[in-house]
Each structure stands twice: as C-alpha cells, then as structure tokens.
Amino acid sequence: MILHIQYLSRLFRKVIVVSFSLRITNGDLDASTNVLGVVIGIEKLTQDLSLWLRERFGIDRFHPNYGSTLDNYIGNVIDTISQHELEVETRRVLSLYQQIQYIALQRNPGKYSLDELLDRVDEIKCQLSYDIVNINVKFTTAHGTPGVVNQIVGI
C-alpha cells in the first residue's frame, strides 16, 4: 500500500498543464454546484466554436476580427444566395479560429491536447428563417474524433 501511494505522489507531482475553459451554460458560467465547471478536450473545442459563432463581429476591441455576422441575416430574404453567404461566414469564423489555434500551438505545443485542436470542417449546414439562423457544423479534431456544433442565433 505504501509503495502505491509513494508512486502516485511522484506521478502527480508532474502536473501536465492543458488548455481549459470555464464551462458556460445558457450564456453564463456554470455554477450548478459549488465549484465552477471546467471543459477540456473536444468539449472545450465545441464550446469555443459555439461562442465564436454566437459572438457579434467586432465586439472585442482587442480582437476586432473575433465573432460572426450571422445575426445580420435575421429578417433578410431567404434564398440560395443568403444560404451560401451564411456558409461562407461560418467558414470564415472557423478558419480564423484555426489560425489562432495554430499560432498558439507554435508558441506552446505542450499545452494543447489533440482533441481540442480543430483539424478539419467536414460539413456545414445552414438554415435561415425570418427570426433564427441555425448553423450545424460537423468537424474532426487532430486526434480524429468527430464533433458537432449546433448554434442557433436569434432575436
């Protein structure tokens, strides 16, 4: 028993620092328990992508390209052109996220797990109604794990 405890104590002294975010539920920090929730891996990636798609473009003065213009399509004419523009905007946001991940990975490669790195976007489906934009993104992480983000932007 003592051998196992000594081995575990040596093992846990080597703490691996990974990228994490605080869990967000319904647009606010998850405080369902006395401890704030934390997301890592593919759950962090999914939350990050959802936030990037939901956030209004240009809202952050320190990161002027952050966010999307998806809310601008609410109330517009619904046709194949607007559907295509929604897909292009979604790809722009995901591409920018991927570029920022790449820069951060070059600076500190040991900080990121393969499950939180966006490898490719497999499919984007956009639905536009008069008061809601629904974006469904299927992606694959660098670890090969498939993921889905379903983001609804509305009034």
PDB file of C-alpha atoms in Angstrom:
ATOM      1  CA  MET A   1       0.000   0.000   0.000  1.00  0.00           C
ATOM      2  CA  ILE A   2       2.782   2.445   0.884  1.00  0.00           C
ATOM      3  CA  LEU A   3       4.542   1.679  -2.373  1.00  0.00           C
ATOM      4  CA  HIS A   4       1.445   2.596  -4.374  1.00  0.00           C
ATOM      5  CA  ILE A   5       0.957   5.879  -2.502  1.00  0.00           C
ATOM      6  CA  GLN A   6       4.591   6.866  -2.988  1.00  0.00           C
ATOM      7  CA  TYR A   7       4.377   6.015  -6.690  1.00  0.00           C
ATOM      8  CA  LEU A   8       1.167   8.038  -7.122  1.00  0.00           C
ATOM      9  CA  SER A   9       2.562  11.015  -5.227  1.00  0.00           C
ATOM     10  CA  ARG A  10       5.613  11.067  -7.530  1.00  0.00           C
ATOM     11  CA  LEU A  11       3.362  10.666 -10.552  1.00  0.00           C
ATOM     12  CA  PHE A  12       1.089  13.571  -9.617  1.00  0.00           C
ATOM     13  CA  ARG A  13       3.986  15.954  -8.922  1.00  0.00           C
ATOM     14  CA  LYS A  14       4.433  16.116 -12.673  1.00  0.00           C
ATOM     15  CA  VAL A  15       1.355  18.136 -13.405  1.00  0.00           C
ATOM     16  CA  ILE A  16       0.514  18.421 -17.076  1.00  0.00           C
ATOM     17  CA  VAL A  17      -0.879  21.834 -17.879  1.00  0.00           C
ATOM     18  CA  VAL A  18      -3.547  21.677 -20.547  1.00  0.00           C
ATOM     19  CA  SER A  19      -5.704  24.308 -22.089  1.00  0.00           C
ATOM     20  CA  PHE A  20      -9.102  24.636 -20.423  1.00  0.00           C
ATOM     21  CA  SER A  21     -12.078  26.965 -20.252  1.00  0.00           C
ATOM     22  CA  LEU A  22     -14.760  27.538 -17.688  1.00  0.00           C
ATOM     23  CA  ARG A  23     -17.983  25.744 -18.590  1.00  0.00           C
ATOM     24  CA  ILE A  24     -20.690  28.014 -19.969  1.00  0.00           C
ATOM     25  CA  THR A  25     -24.339  27.027 -19.705  1.00  0.00           C
ATOM     26  CA  ASN A  26     -27.093  29.184 -21.219  1.00  0.00           C
ATOM     27  CA  GLY A  27     -24.662  32.049 -21.779  1.00  0.00           C
ATOM     28  CA  ASP A  28     -23.325  32.194 -18.224  1.00  0.00           C
ATOM     29  CA  LEU A  29     -20.736  30.435 -16.079  1.00  0.00           C
ATOM     30  CA  ASP A  30     -21.965  27.049 -14.930  1.00  0.00           C
ATOM     31  CA  ALA A  31     -22.490  27.392 -11.190  1.00  0.00           C
ATOM     32  CA  SER A  32     -24.826  24.428 -10.742  1.00  0.00           C
ATOM     33  CA  THR A  33     -22.571  23.165  -7.961  1.00  0.00           C
ATOM     34  CA  ASN A  34     -20.293  24.961  -5.528  1.00  0.00           C
ATOM     35  CA  VAL A  35     -17.428  24.509  -7.997  1.00  0.00           C
ATOM     36  CA  LEU A  36     -17.209  26.193 -11.381  1.00  0.00           C
ATOM     37  CA  GLY A  37     -17.245  23.671 -14.207  1.00  0.00           C
ATOM     38  CA  VAL A  38     -14.237  23.277 -16.472  1.00  0.00           C
ATOM     39  CA  VAL A  39     -14.155  21.988 -20.047  1.00  0.00           C
ATOM     40  CA  ILE A  40     -11.157  20.413 -21.762  1.00  0.00           C
ATOM     41  CA  GLY A  41     -10.513  18.496 -24.975  1.00  0.00           C
ATOM     42  CA  ILE A  42     -13.286  18.204 -27.534  1.00  0.00           C
ATOM     43  CA  GLU A  43     -15.804  19.668 -25.088  1.00  0.00           C
ATOM     44  CA  LYS A  44     -13.663  22.830 -24.887  1.00  0.00           C
ATOM     45  CA  LEU A  45     -13.328  22.960 -28.670  1.00  0.00           C
ATOM     46  CA  THR A  46     -17.085  22.589 -29.124  1.00  0.00           C
ATOM     47  CA  GLN A  47     -17.778  25.339 -26.581  1.00  0.00           C
ATOM     48  CA  ASP A  48     -15.169  27.650 -28.138  1.00  0.00           C
ATOM     49  CA  LEU A  49     -16.586  27.229 -31.642  1.00  0.00           C
ATOM     50  CA  SER A  50     -20.098  27.824 -30.378  1.00  0.00           C
ATOM     51  CA  LEU A  51     -19.020  31.033 -28.645  1.00  0.00           C
ATOM     52  CA  TRP A  52     -17.130  32.246 -31.710  1.00  0.00           C
ATOM     53  CA  LEU A  53     -20.203  31.729 -33.887  1.00  0.00           C
ATOM     54  CA  ARG A  54     -22.560  33.332 -31.353  1.00  0.00           C
ATOM     55  CA  GLU A  55     -20.491  36.429 -30.600  1.00  0.00           C
ATOM     56  CA  ARG A  56     -21.218  39.558 -32.606  1.00  0.00           C
ATOM     57  CA  PHE A  57     -18.449  40.521 -35.048  1.00  0.00           C
ATOM     58  CA  GLY A  58     -16.201  43.396 -33.897  1.00  0.00           C
ATOM     59  CA  ILE A  59     -17.462  43.401 -30.298  1.00  0.00           C
ATOM     60  CA  ASP A  60     -13.969  42.888 -28.836  1.00  0.00           C
ATOM     61  CA  ARG A  61     -11.742  45.916 -29.380  1.00  0.00           C
ATOM     62  CA  PHE A  62      -8.602  43.870 -28.723  1.00  0.00           C
ATOM     63  CA  HIS A  63      -9.622  41.216 -31.268  1.00  0.00           C
ATOM     64  CA  PRO A  64     -11.544  43.075 -33.986  1.00  0.00           C
ATOM     65  CA  ASN A  65     -11.952  40.007 -36.236  1.00  0.00           C
ATOM     66  CA  TYR A  66     -13.468  37.912 -33.442  1.00  0.00           C
ATOM     67  CA  GLY A  67     -17.107  36.927 -33.776  1.00  0.00           C
ATOM     68  CA  SER A  68     -19.515  36.499 -36.648  1.00  0.00           C
ATOM     69  CA  THR A  69     -22.042  38.445 -38.685  1.00  0.00           C
ATOM     70  CA  LEU A  70     -24.622  35.639 -38.546  1.00  0.00           C
ATOM     71  CA  ASP A  71     -27.129  37.832 -36.731  1.00  0.00           C
ATOM     72  CA  ASN A  72     -27.123  40.246 -39.700  1.00  0.00           C
ATOM     73  CA  TYR A  73     -29.026  37.661 -41.763  1.00  0.00           C
ATOM     74  CA  ILE A  74     -32.031  37.582 -39.450  1.00  0.00           C
ATOM     75  CA  GLY A  75     -35.006  39.166 -41.187  1.00  0.00           C
ATOM     76  CA  ASN A  76     -33.384  39.153 -44.637  1.00  0.00           C
ATOM     77  CA  VAL A  77     -34.605  37.464 -47.787  1.00  0.00           C
ATOM     78  CA  ILE A  78     -34.289  33.691 -47.582  1.00  0.00           C
ATOM     79  CA  ASP A  79     -32.773  32.338 -50.792  1.00  0.00           C
ATOM     80  CA  THR A  80     -29.842  30.260 -52.020  1.00  0.00           C
ATOM     81  CA  ILE A  81     -27.548  33.302 -52.002  1.00  0.00           C
ATOM     82  CA  SER A  82     -28.177  34.033 -48.326  1.00  0.00           C
ATOM     83  CA  GLN A  83     -27.701  30.336 -47.506  1.00  0.00           C
ATOM     84  CA  HIS A  84     -24.348  30.411 -49.308  1.00  0.00           C
ATOM     85  CA  GLU A  85     -23.331  33.644 -47.527  1.00  0.00           C
ATOM     86  CA  LEU A  86     -24.133  32.014 -44.165  1.00  0.00           C
ATOM     87  CA  GLU A  87     -21.876  29.088 -45.024  1.00  0.00           C
ATOM     88  CA  VAL A  88     -19.073  31.413 -46.151  1.00  0.00           C
ATOM     89  CA  GLU A  89     -19.334  33.434 -42.926  1.00  0.00           C
ATOM     90  CA  THR A  90     -19.275  30.255 -40.846  1.00  0.00           C
ATOM     91  CA  ARG A  91     -16.167  29.053 -42.700  1.00  0.00           C
ATOM     92  CA  ARG A  92     -14.506  32.455 -42.136  1.00  0.00           C
ATOM     93  CA  VAL A  93     -15.075  32.234 -38.385  1.00  0.00           C
ATOM     94  CA  LEU A  94     -13.848  28.629 -38.164  1.00  0.00           C
ATOM     95  CA  SER A  95     -10.804  29.407 -40.309  1.00  0.00           C
ATOM     96  CA  LEU A  96      -9.861  32.342 -38.094  1.00  0.00           C
ATOM     97  CA  TYR A  97     -10.265  30.158 -35.009  1.00  0.00           C
ATOM     98  CA  GLN A  98      -7.999  27.554 -36.599  1.00  0.00           C
ATOM     99  CA  GLN A  99      -5.369  30.202 -37.462  1.00  0.00           C
ATOM    100  CA  ILE A 100      -5.321  31.451 -33.874  1.00  0.00           C
ATOM    101  CA  GLN A 101      -5.018  27.874 -32.611  1.00  0.00           C
ATOM    102  CA  TYR A 102      -2.075  27.299 -34.952  1.00  0.00           C
ATOM    103  CA  ILE A 103      -0.249  30.402 -33.661  1.00  0.00           C
ATOM    104  CA  ALA A 104      -0.883  29.390 -30.036  1.00  0.00           C
ATOM    105  CA  LEU A 105       0.247  25.830 -30.757  1.00  0.00           C
ATOM    106  CA  GLN A 106       3.533  27.079 -32.221  1.00  0.00           C
ATOM    107  CA  ARG A 107       4.179  29.137 -29.076  1.00  0.00           C
ATOM    108  CA  ASN A 108       3.339  26.404 -26.588  1.00  0.00           C
ATOM    109  CA  PRO A 109       2.884  22.964 -28.196  1.00  0.00           C
ATOM    110  CA  GLY A 110       2.675  21.032 -24.927  1.00  0.00           C
ATOM    111  CA  LYS A 111      -0.346  22.940 -23.710  1.00  0.00           C
ATOM    112  CA  TYR A 112      -2.885  21.516 -26.144  1.00  0.00           C
ATOM    113  CA  SER A 113      -4.370  18.069 -26.461  1.00  0.00           C
ATOM    114  CA  LEU A 114      -5.117  16.698 -29.912  1.00  0.00           C
ATOM    115  CA  ASP A 115      -8.822  16.604 -29.050  1.00  0.00           C
ATOM    116  CA  GLU A 116      -9.042  20.366 -28.687  1.00  0.00           C
ATOM    117  CA  LEU A 117      -7.364  21.172 -31.995  1.00  0.00           C
ATOM    118  CA  LEU A 118      -9.648  21.740 -34.972  1.00  0.00           C
ATOM    119  CA  ASP A 119      -8.258  19.623 -37.809  1.00  0.00           C
ATOM    120  CA  ARG A 120     -10.967  19.983 -40.434  1.00  0.00           C
ATOM    121  CA  VAL A 121     -14.529  21.050 -41.018  1.00  0.00           C
ATOM    122  CA  ASP A 122     -16.429  18.158 -42.569  1.00  0.00           C
ATOM    123  CA  GLU A 123     -19.835  19.713 -43.153  1.00  0.00           C
ATOM    124  CA  ILE A 124     -21.711  22.953 -42.613  1.00  0.00           C
ATOM    125  CA  LYS A 125     -25.494  23.130 -42.785  1.00  0.00           C
ATOM    126  CA  CYS A 126     -27.200  26.495 -42.508  1.00  0.00           C
ATOM    127  CA  GLN A 127     -30.896  27.080 -42.008  1.00  0.00           C
ATOM    128  CA  LEU A 128     -32.350  30.552 -42.130  1.00  0.00           C
ATOM    129  CA  SER A 129     -35.829  31.507 -41.047  1.00  0.00           C
ATOM    130  CA  TYR A 130     -37.128  35.029 -40.507  1.00  0.00           C
ATOM    131  CA  ASP A 131     -36.001  35.309 -36.883  1.00  0.00           C
ATOM    132  CA  ILE A 132     -33.454  32.498 -36.414  1.00  0.00           C
ATOM    133  CA  VAL A 133     -30.208  31.357 -38.004  1.00  0.00           C
ATOM    134  CA  ASN A 134     -29.345  27.734 -37.263  1.00  0.00           C
ATOM    135  CA  ILE A 135     -25.789  26.596 -38.009  1.00  0.00           C
ATOM    136  CA  ASN A 136     -24.771  22.944 -37.764  1.00  0.00           C
ATOM    137  CA  VAL A 137     -21.062  22.185 -38.109  1.00  0.00           C
ATOM    138  CA  LYS A 138     -19.534  18.724 -38.211  1.00  0.00           C
ATOM    139  CA  PHE A 139     -15.790  18.731 -37.601  1.00  0.00           C
ATOM    140  CA  THR A 140     -12.883  16.457 -36.795  1.00  0.00           C
ATOM    141  CA  THR A 141     -10.214  17.084 -34.175  1.00  0.00           C
ATOM    142  CA  ALA A 142      -6.498  16.475 -34.706  1.00  0.00           C
ATOM    143  CA  HIS A 143      -6.960  13.242 -32.732  1.00  0.00           C
ATOM    144  CA  GLY A 144      -9.531  12.081 -35.302  1.00  0.00           C
ATOM    145  CA  THR A 145     -12.514  12.479 -33.001  1.00  0.00           C
ATOM    146  CA  PRO A 146     -15.674  13.712 -34.737  1.00  0.00           C
ATOM    147  CA  GLY A 147     -17.595  16.583 -33.181  1.00  0.00           C
ATOM    148  CA  VAL A 148     -20.700  18.673 -33.801  1.00  0.00           C
ATOM    149  CA  VAL A 149     -21.585  22.280 -33.042  1.00  0.00           C
ATOM    150  CA  ASN A 150     -25.195  23.302 -33.383  1.00  0.00           C
ATOM    151  CA  GLN A 151     -25.514  27.048 -32.921  1.00  0.00           C
ATOM    152  CA  ILE A 152     -28.765  28.982 -33.024  1.00  0.00           C
ATOM    153  CA  VAL A 153     -28.572  32.743 -33.392  1.00  0.00           C
ATOM    154  CA  GLY A 154     -31.849  34.572 -32.955  1.00  0.00           C
ATOM    155  CA  ILE A 155     -33.603  37.663 -31.778  1.00  0.00           C
TER     156      ILE A 155
END
